PDB file of C-alpha atoms in Angstrom:
ATOM      1  CA  UNK A   1      19.362   8.832  19.046  1.00  0.00           C
ATOM      2  CA  UNK A   2      18.925   5.411  20.632  1.00  0.00           C
ATOM      3  CA  UNK A   3      21.923   3.388  21.779  1.00  0.00           C
ATOM      4  CA  UNK A   4      23.095   0.560  19.551  1.00  0.00           C
ATOM      5  CA  UNK A   5      22.382  -2.774  21.266  1.00  0.00           C
ATOM      6  CA  UNK A   6      25.380  -4.985  22.032  1.00  0.00           C
ATOM      7  CA  UNK A   7      26.554  -6.875  18.964  1.00  0.00           C
ATOM      8  CA  UNK A   8      29.467  -9.254  19.575  1.00  0.00           C
ATOM      9  CA  UNK A   9      30.699  -9.209  15.965  1.00  0.00           C
ATOM     10  CA  UNK A  10      28.968  -6.683  13.686  1.00  0.00           C
ATOM     11  CA  UNK A  11      30.555  -8.387  10.690  1.00  0.00           C
ATOM     12  CA  UNK A  12      28.820 -11.657  11.601  1.00  0.00           C
ATOM     13  CA  UNK A  13      25.638 -10.763  13.515  1.00  0.00           C
ATOM     14  CA  UNK A  14      23.233 -13.322  14.907  1.00  0.00           C
ATOM     15  CA  UNK A  15      19.520 -13.250  14.140  1.00  0.00           C
ATOM     16  CA  UNK A  16      18.846 -12.146  17.722  1.00  0.00           C
ATOM     17  CA  UNK A  17      21.313  -9.246  17.380  1.00  0.00           C
ATOM     18  CA  UNK A  18      19.771  -8.205  14.059  1.00  0.00           C
ATOM     19  CA  UNK A  19      16.283  -8.305  15.574  1.00  0.00           C
ATOM     20  CA  UNK A  20      17.372  -6.329  18.660  1.00  0.00           C
ATOM     21  CA  UNK A  21      19.099  -3.710  16.513  1.00  0.00           C
ATOM     22  CA  UNK A  22      16.131  -3.337  14.139  1.00  0.00           C
ATOM     23  CA  UNK A  23      13.714  -2.755  17.011  1.00  0.00           C
ATOM     24  CA  UNK A  24      16.059  -0.363  18.828  1.00  0.00           C
ATOM     25  CA  UNK A  25      15.775   2.563  16.418  1.00  0.00           C
ATOM     26  CA  UNK A  26      19.562   3.001  16.715  1.00  0.00           C
ATOM     27  CA  UNK A  27      21.914   4.011  13.931  1.00  0.00           C
ATOM     28  CA  UNK A  28      23.695   1.286  12.002  1.00  0.00           C
ATOM     29  CA  UNK A  29      26.486  -0.180  14.159  1.00  0.00           C
ATOM     30  CA  UNK A  30      28.941  -0.256  11.230  1.00  0.00           C
ATOM     31  CA  UNK A  31      29.103   1.114   7.722  1.00  0.00           C
ATOM     32  CA  UNK A  32      27.381  -1.193   5.207  1.00  0.00           C
ATOM     33  CA  UNK A  33      25.389  -2.880   7.966  1.00  0.00           C
ATOM     34  CA  UNK A  34      22.862  -4.023   5.370  1.00  0.00           C
ATOM     35  CA  UNK A  35      25.660  -5.942   3.631  1.00  0.00           C
ATOM     36  CA  UNK A  36      26.679  -7.589   6.913  1.00  0.00           C
ATOM     37  CA  UNK A  37      23.121  -8.881   7.294  1.00  0.00           C
ATOM     38  CA  UNK A  38      22.791  -9.950   3.630  1.00  0.00           C
ATOM     39  CA  UNK A  39      23.447 -13.637   4.211  1.00  0.00           C
ATOM     40  CA  UNK A  40      20.986 -16.383   3.228  1.00  0.00           C
ATOM     41  CA  UNK A  41      21.009 -17.667   6.809  1.00  0.00           C
ATOM     42  CA  UNK A  42      19.370 -14.380   7.846  1.00  0.00           C
ATOM     43  CA  UNK A  43      16.616 -14.570   5.221  1.00  0.00           C
ATOM     44  CA  UNK A  44      13.816 -15.527   7.671  1.00  0.00           C
ATOM     45  CA  UNK A  45      14.605 -12.805  10.225  1.00  0.00           C
ATOM     46  CA  UNK A  46      14.993 -10.140   7.529  1.00  0.00           C
ATOM     47  CA  UNK A  47      11.605 -11.020   6.031  1.00  0.00           C
ATOM     48  CA  UNK A  48      10.106 -10.994   9.526  1.00  0.00           C
ATOM     49  CA  UNK A  49      11.469  -7.487  10.173  1.00  0.00           C
ATOM     50  CA  UNK A  50      10.412  -6.076   6.806  1.00  0.00           C
ATOM     51  CA  UNK A  51       6.845  -7.256   7.375  1.00  0.00           C
ATOM     52  CA  UNK A  52       6.693  -6.128  11.024  1.00  0.00           C
ATOM     53  CA  UNK A  53       4.648  -2.917  11.322  1.00  0.00           C
ATOM     54  CA  UNK A  54       5.991  -2.466  14.869  1.00  0.00           C
ATOM     55  CA  UNK A  55       9.596  -2.392  13.671  1.00  0.00           C
ATOM     56  CA  UNK A  56      10.925   1.170  13.374  1.00  0.00           C
ATOM     57  CA  UNK A  57      11.306   2.497   9.842  1.00  0.00           C
ATOM     58  CA  UNK A  58      15.125   2.472   9.982  1.00  0.00           C
ATOM     59  CA  UNK A  59      15.131  -1.225  10.896  1.00  0.00           C
ATOM     60  CA  UNK A  60      12.570  -2.168   8.242  1.00  0.00           C
ATOM     61  CA  UNK A  61      14.337  -0.217   5.485  1.00  0.00           C
ATOM     62  CA  UNK A  62      17.744  -1.632   6.356  1.00  0.00           C
ATOM     63  CA  UNK A  63      16.367  -5.180   6.466  1.00  0.00           C
ATOM     64  CA  UNK A  64      14.746  -4.590   3.076  1.00  0.00           C
ATOM     65  CA  UNK A  65      18.020  -3.300   1.666  1.00  0.00           C
ATOM     66  CA  UNK A  66      19.754  -6.424   3.001  1.00  0.00           C
ATOM     67  CA  UNK A  67      17.170  -8.663   1.307  1.00  0.00           C
ATOM     68  CA  UNK A  68      17.697  -6.991  -2.039  1.00  0.00           C
ATOM     69  CA  UNK A  69      21.498  -7.025  -1.660  1.00  0.00           C
ATOM     70  CA  UNK A  70      21.400 -10.707  -0.780  1.00  0.00           C
ATOM     71  CA  UNK A  71      19.551 -11.550  -3.982  1.00  0.00           C
ATOM     72  CA  UNK A  72      21.771  -9.218  -5.982  1.00  0.00           C
ATOM     73  CA  UNK A  73      24.979 -10.799  -4.737  1.00  0.00           C
ATOM     74  CA  UNK A  74      23.926 -14.425  -4.939  1.00  0.00           C
ATOM     75  CA  UNK A  75      21.289 -14.189  -7.664  1.00  0.00           C
ATOM     76  CA  UNK A  76      18.085 -16.081  -7.044  1.00  0.00           C
ATOM     77  CA  UNK A  77      18.568 -19.697  -6.237  1.00  0.00           C
ATOM     78  CA  UNK A  78      16.332 -22.373  -4.795  1.00  0.00           C
ATOM     79  CA  UNK A  79      17.019 -21.012  -1.285  1.00  0.00           C
ATOM     80  CA  UNK A  80      14.958 -17.950  -2.175  1.00  0.00           C
ATOM     81  CA  UNK A  81      12.061 -19.820  -3.763  1.00  0.00           C
ATOM     82  CA  UNK A  82      10.439 -21.031  -0.538  1.00  0.00           C
ATOM     83  CA  UNK A  83      10.890 -17.660   1.174  1.00  0.00           C
ATOM     84  CA  UNK A  84       9.434 -15.833  -1.821  1.00  0.00           C
ATOM     85  CA  UNK A  85       6.473 -18.229  -2.048  1.00  0.00           C
ATOM     86  CA  UNK A  86       5.704 -17.495   1.610  1.00  0.00           C
ATOM     87  CA  UNK A  87       6.314 -13.732   1.392  1.00  0.00           C
ATOM     88  CA  UNK A  88       4.156 -13.301  -1.720  1.00  0.00           C
ATOM     89  CA  UNK A  89       1.120 -13.840   0.535  1.00  0.00           C
ATOM     90  CA  UNK A  90       2.267 -11.277   3.095  1.00  0.00           C
ATOM     91  CA  UNK A  91      -0.101  -8.485   4.022  1.00  0.00           C
ATOM     92  CA  UNK A  92       2.951  -6.211   3.944  1.00  0.00           C
ATOM     93  CA  UNK A  93       3.464  -4.592   0.533  1.00  0.00           C
ATOM     94  CA  UNK A  94       7.259  -4.414   0.907  1.00  0.00           C
ATOM     95  CA  UNK A  95       7.577  -8.154   1.577  1.00  0.00           C
ATOM     96  CA  UNK A  96       5.055  -9.074  -1.123  1.00  0.00           C
ATOM     97  CA  UNK A  97       6.823  -6.873  -3.695  1.00  0.00           C
ATOM     98  CA  UNK A  98      10.208  -8.399  -2.820  1.00  0.00           C
ATOM     99  CA  UNK A  99       8.679 -11.863  -3.292  1.00  0.00           C
ATOM    100  CA  UNK A 100       7.118 -10.952  -6.634  1.00  0.00           C
ATOM    101  CA  UNK A 101      10.436  -9.585  -7.892  1.00  0.00           C
ATOM    102  CA  UNK A 102      12.326 -12.688  -6.729  1.00  0.00           C
ATOM    103  CA  UNK A 103       9.830 -15.044  -8.375  1.00  0.00           C
ATOM    104  CA  UNK A 104       9.964 -13.042 -11.591  1.00  0.00           C
ATOM    105  CA  UNK A 105      13.749 -13.221 -11.831  1.00  0.00           C
ATOM    106  CA  UNK A 106      13.721 -16.945 -10.951  1.00  0.00           C
ATOM    107  CA  UNK A 107      11.264 -17.542 -13.794  1.00  0.00           C
ATOM    108  CA  UNK A 108      13.098 -15.165 -16.148  1.00  0.00           C
ATOM    109  CA  UNK A 109      16.790 -15.167 -15.178  1.00  0.00           C
ATOM    110  CA  UNK A 110      17.640 -13.065 -18.235  1.00  0.00           C
ATOM    111  CA  UNK A 111      15.771 -10.173 -16.585  1.00  0.00           C
ATOM    112  CA  UNK A 112      18.248 -10.085 -13.676  1.00  0.00           C
ATOM    113  CA  UNK A 113      19.980  -6.712 -13.368  1.00  0.00           C
ATOM    114  CA  UNK A 114      22.465  -6.422 -10.513  1.00  0.00           C
ATOM    115  CA  UNK A 115      22.053  -2.616 -10.244  1.00  0.00           C
ATOM    116  CA  UNK A 116      18.310  -3.089  -9.612  1.00  0.00           C
ATOM    117  CA  UNK A 117      19.039  -5.437  -6.720  1.00  0.00           C
ATOM    118  CA  UNK A 118      22.193  -3.844  -5.283  1.00  0.00           C
ATOM    119  CA  UNK A 119      22.240  -0.270  -6.556  1.00  0.00           C
ATOM    120  CA  UNK A 120      20.947   2.953  -5.133  1.00  0.00           C
ATOM    121  CA  UNK A 121      18.522   3.880  -6.386  1.00  0.00           C
ATOM    122  CA  UNK A 122      17.347   0.355  -6.985  1.00  0.00           C
ATOM    123  CA  UNK A 123      14.538  -1.935  -5.933  1.00  0.00           C
ATOM    124  CA  UNK A 124      15.149  -1.232  -2.214  1.00  0.00           C
ATOM    125  CA  UNK A 125      14.513   2.428  -2.959  1.00  0.00           C
ATOM    126  CA  UNK A 126      11.213   1.422  -4.620  1.00  0.00           C
ATOM    127  CA  UNK A 127       9.835  -1.051  -2.069  1.00  0.00           C
ATOM    128  CA  UNK A 128       6.475  -1.357  -3.834  1.00  0.00           C
ATOM    129  CA  UNK A 129       5.435  -1.194  -7.437  1.00  0.00           C
TER     130      UNK A 129
END
């Protein structure tokens, strides 16, 4: 197994640390790592990683889980609208599906189901469809 890259504070990682970890192939540095990354400030880097075919599967899946958790904990707000509008045109099916789901729940807030966004199995377990 690959070594975990240096992360100064795994409970408050930087975008550079998240990116380095995702590309390392290493195990999660702490339990619930996806929750540590699930902050709106990390939205751009998480979308970048999910759509990056060169990112190892573990990194992509964990970034995707963080994206879904982020929406599930904060519920869709305007901060997600621009990211979803960009990601809906992604060539990556995982990113495009996330965007479609975000836009749907923004348009129909009554359809929001926290277990779909934060649960397992949930949307992160069904990255397309």
